[in-house]
Short mmCIF file of C-alpha atoms in Angstrom, two decimals:
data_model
loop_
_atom_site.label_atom_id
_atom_site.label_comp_id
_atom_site.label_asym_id
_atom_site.label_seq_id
_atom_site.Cartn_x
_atom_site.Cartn_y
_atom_site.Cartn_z
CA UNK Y 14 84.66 105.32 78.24
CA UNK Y 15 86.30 106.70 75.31
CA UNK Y 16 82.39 107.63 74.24
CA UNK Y 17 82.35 109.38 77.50
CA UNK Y 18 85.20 111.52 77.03
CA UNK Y 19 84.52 112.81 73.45
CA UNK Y 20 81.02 114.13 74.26
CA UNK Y 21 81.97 115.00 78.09
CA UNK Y 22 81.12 118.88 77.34
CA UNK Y 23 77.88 117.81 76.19
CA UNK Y 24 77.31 115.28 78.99
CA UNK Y 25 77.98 118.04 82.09
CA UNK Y 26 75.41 120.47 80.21
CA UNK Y 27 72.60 117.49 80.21
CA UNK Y 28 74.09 116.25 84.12
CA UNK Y 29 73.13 119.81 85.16
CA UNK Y 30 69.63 119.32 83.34
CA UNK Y 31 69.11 116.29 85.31
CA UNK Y 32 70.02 117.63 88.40
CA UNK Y 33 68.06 120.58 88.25
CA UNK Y 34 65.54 118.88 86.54
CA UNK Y 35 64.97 115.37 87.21
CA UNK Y 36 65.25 112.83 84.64
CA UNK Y 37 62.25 113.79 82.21
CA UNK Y 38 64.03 117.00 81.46
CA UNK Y 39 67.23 114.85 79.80
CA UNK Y 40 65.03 112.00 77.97
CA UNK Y 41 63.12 114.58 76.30
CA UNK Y 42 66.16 115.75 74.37
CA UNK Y 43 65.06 112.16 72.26
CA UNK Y 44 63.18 112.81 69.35
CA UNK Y 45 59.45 110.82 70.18
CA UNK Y 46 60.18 108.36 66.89
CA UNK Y 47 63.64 107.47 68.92
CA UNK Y 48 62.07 106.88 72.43
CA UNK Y 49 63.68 103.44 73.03
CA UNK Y 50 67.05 105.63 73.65
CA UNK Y 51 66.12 107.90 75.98
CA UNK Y 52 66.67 105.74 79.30
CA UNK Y 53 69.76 104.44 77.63
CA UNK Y 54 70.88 108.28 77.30
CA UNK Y 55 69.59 109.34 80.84
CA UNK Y 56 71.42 106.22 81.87
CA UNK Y 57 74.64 107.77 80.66
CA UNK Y 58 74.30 111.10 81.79
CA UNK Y 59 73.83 109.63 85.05
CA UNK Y 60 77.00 107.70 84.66
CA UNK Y 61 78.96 110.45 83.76
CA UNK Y 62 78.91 112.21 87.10
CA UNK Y 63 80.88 109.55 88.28
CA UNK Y 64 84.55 109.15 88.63
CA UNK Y 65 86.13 105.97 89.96
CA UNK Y 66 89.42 107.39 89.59
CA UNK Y 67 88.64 109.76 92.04
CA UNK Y 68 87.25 106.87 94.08
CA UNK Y 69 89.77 104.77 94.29
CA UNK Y 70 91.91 107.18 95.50
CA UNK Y 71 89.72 107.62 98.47
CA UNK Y 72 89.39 103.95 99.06
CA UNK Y 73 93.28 103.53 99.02
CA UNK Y 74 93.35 105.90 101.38
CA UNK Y 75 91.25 104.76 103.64
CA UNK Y 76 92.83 101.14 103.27
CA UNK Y 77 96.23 103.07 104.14
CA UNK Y 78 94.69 104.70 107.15
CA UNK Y 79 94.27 100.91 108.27
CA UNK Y 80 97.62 99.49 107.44
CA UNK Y 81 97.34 98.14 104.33
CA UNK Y 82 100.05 97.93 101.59
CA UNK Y 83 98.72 99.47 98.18
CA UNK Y 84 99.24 99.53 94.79
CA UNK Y 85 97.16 99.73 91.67
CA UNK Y 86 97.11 99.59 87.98
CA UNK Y 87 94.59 101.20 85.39
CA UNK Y 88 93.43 100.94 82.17
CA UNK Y 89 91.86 104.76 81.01
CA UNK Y 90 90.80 102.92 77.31
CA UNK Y 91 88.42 100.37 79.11
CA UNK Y 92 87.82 103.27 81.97
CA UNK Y 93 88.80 100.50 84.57
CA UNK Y 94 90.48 100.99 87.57
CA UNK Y 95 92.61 98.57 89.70
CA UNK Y 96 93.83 99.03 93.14
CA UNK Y 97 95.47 95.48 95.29
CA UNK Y 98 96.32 95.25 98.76
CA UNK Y 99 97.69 93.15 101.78
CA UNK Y 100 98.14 94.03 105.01
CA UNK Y 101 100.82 92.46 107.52
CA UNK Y 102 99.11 89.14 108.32
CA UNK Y 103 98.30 88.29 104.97
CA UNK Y 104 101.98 89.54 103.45
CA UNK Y 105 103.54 86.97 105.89
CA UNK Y 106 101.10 84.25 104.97
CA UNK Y 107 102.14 85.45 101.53
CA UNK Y 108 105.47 84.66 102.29
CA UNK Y 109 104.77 81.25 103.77
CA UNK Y 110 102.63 80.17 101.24
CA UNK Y 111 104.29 81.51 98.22
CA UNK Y 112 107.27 82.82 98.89
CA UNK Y 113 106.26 86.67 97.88
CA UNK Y 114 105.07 89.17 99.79
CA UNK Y 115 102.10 90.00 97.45
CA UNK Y 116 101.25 86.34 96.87
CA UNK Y 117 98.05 86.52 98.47
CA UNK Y 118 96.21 89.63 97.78
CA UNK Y 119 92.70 91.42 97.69
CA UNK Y 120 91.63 93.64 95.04
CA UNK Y 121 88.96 96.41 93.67
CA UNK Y 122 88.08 97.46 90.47
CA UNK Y 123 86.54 100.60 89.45
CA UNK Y 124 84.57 101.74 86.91
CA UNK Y 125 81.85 104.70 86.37
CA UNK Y 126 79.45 101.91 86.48
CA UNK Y 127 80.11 99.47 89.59
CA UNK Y 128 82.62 98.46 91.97
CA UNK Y 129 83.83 95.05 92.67
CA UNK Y 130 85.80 93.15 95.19
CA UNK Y 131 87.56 89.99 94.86
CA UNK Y 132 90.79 87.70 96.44
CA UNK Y 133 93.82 86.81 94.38
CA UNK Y 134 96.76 84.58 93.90
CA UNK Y 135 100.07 86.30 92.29
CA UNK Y 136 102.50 84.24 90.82
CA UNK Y 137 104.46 84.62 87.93
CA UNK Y 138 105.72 81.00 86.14
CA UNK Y 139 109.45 80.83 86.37
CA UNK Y 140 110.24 77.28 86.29
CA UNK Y 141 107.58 75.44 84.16
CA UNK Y 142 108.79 72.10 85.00
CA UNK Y 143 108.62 72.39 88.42
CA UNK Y 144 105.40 72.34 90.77
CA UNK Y 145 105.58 75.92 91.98
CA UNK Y 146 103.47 77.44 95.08
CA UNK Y 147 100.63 78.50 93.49
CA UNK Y 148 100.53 75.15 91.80
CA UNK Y 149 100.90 73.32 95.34
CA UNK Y 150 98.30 75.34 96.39
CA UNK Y 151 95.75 75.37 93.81
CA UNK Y 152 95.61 71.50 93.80
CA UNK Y 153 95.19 71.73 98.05
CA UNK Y 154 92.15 74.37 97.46
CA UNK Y 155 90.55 71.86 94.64
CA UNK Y 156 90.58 69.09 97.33
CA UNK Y 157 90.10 71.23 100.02
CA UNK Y 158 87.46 74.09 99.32
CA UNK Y 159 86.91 77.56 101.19
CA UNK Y 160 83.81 76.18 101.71
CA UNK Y 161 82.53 72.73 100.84
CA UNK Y 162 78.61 73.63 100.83
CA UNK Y 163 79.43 76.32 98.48
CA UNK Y 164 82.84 75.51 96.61
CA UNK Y 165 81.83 77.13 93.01
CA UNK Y 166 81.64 80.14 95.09
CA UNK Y 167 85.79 80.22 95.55
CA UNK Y 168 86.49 78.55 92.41
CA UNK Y 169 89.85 79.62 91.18
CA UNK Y 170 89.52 80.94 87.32
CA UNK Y 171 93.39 82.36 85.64
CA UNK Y 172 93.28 85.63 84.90
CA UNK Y 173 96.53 85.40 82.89
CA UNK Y 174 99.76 87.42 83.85
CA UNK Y 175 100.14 85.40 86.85
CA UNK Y 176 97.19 86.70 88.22
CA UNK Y 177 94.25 84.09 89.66
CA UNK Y 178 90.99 85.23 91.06
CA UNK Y 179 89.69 82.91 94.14
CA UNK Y 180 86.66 85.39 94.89
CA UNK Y 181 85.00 88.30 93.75
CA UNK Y 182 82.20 90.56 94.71
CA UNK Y 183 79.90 92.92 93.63
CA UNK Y 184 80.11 96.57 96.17
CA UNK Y 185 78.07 98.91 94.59
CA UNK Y 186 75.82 97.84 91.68
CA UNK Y 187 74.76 99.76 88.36
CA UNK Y 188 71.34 100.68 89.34
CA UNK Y 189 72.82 101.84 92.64
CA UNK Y 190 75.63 103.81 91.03
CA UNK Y 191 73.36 106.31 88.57
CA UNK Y 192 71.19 106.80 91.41
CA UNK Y 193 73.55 108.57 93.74
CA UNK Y 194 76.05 111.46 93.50
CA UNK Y 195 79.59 111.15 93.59
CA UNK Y 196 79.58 112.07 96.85
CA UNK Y 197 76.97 109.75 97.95
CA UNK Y 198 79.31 106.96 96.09
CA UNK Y 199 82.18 107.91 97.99
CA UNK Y 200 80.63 107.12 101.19
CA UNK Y 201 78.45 104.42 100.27
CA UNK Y 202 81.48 102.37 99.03
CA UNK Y 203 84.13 103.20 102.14
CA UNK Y 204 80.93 102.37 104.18
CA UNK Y 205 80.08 98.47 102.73
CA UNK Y 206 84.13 98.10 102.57
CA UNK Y 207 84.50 98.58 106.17
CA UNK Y 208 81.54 96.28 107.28
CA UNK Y 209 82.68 93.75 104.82
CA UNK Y 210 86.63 94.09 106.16
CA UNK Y 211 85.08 93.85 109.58
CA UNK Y 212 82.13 91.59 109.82
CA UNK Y 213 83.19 88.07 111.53
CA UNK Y 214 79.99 86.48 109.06
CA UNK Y 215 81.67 88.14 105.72
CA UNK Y 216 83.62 85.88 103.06
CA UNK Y 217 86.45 88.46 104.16
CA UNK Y 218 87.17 86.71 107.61
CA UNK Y 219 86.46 83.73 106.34
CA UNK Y 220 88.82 83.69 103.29
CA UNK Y 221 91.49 85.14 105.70
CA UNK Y 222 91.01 82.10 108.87
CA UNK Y 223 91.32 79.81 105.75
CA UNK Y 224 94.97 81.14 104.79
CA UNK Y 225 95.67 81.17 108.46
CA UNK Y 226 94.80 77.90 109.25
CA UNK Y 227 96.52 76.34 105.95
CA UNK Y 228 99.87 78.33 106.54
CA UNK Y 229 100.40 76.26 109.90
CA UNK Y 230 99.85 72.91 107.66
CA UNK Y 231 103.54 71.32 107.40
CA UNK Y 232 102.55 69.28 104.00
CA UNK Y 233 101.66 72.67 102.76
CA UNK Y 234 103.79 75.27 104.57
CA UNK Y 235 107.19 73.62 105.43
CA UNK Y 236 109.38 73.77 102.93
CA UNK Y 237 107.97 77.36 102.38
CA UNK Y 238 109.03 78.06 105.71
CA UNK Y 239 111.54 76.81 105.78
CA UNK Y 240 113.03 78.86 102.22
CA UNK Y 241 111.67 81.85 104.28
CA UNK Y 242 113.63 81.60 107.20
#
């Protein structure tokens, strides 16, 4: 990224090549005894165009348009881009579960290079001696899967900070990105996000009818509730 933004006048003089162009016109800037780099530079041309800032600004607010509590975290360095939400179910299965609001949590990152979506436990350790909720369940999840035919496919991996990822999937892919305007991104994203928000066959509903059904458990939920109430 920080490549990116040094040479950035250079890289909107070749993106207009390429547009205009097509991607001949930007490769042949390689000297013939170099040719191995000239997909690698066409490549990053065509990821220049892109800007997932930009992009996750429109997601958030089309996740705000549907309810949905936001907030999000970046790191310009790395060029990576984080944006978390709930919405009002899954902040009072949070709250059940955990005992936070934001407990429970999806999430997107951004970059100029793909998008991904993934599922999240939040809690920060404040009593190491104790079992805490996300210890409770983590060892319930272990036993009982998302999904026993596939349970690698929900493993829960510690992202450190008190962050845990249960899920995670790829939205747009590299190949896909430096093939499509930022426009065409735009769309393309808020598109797949909706149909995989609102499918009844996507890991989506299914992740969320698995909180549902395991915050009406009483070995699990009670004392919770209970804390809550």
């Amino acid at each position: 990224m920080a490549l990116l933004n040094v040479h950035r006048p250079i890289l909107e003089k070749l993106l207009r090549l390429l547009e205009k162009d097509g991607a001949d016109s930007v490769g042949g800037k390689v000297p013939a005894d170099r040719a191995e780099y000239r997909d690698a530079l066409v490549r990053l041309v065509q990821e220049s165009r892109q800007d997932p800032k930009q992009l996750r600004r429109a997601v958030r607010n089309y996740l705000q348009s549907r309810g949905c509590e936001t907030w999000s975290t970046h790191n310009v360095t790395q060029g990576s881009y984080w944006l978390n939400w709930t919405d009002r179910g899954l902040t009072e299965l949070s709250r059940l579960l955990g005992g936070e609001s934001r407990f429970l949590n999806w999430g997107m990152t951004f970059t100029n290079r793909d998008v991904w979506v993934g599922f999240y436990l939040y809690h920060p350790r404040e009593d190491r001696e104790n079992p805490s909720p996300l210890d409770q369940l983590m060892h319930f999840m272990e036993d009982t899967p998302i999904d026993r035919l596939e349970p690698d496919k929900y493993r829960i991996e510690n992202r450190s900070y008190g962050w845990h990822r249960v899920y995670e999937k790829q939205i747009l892919s590299k190949d896909e990105f430096a093939d499509m305007s930022e426009a065409e991104v735009q769309d393309e994203v808020l598109q797949r996000l909706e149909d995989f928000m609102d499918s009844n066959e996507s890991d989506y509903r299914r992740i969320d009818d698995y909180f549902r059904c395991l915050a009406f458990r009483p070995d699990v939920s009670t004392s919770t509730r209970e804390e809550s109430s």
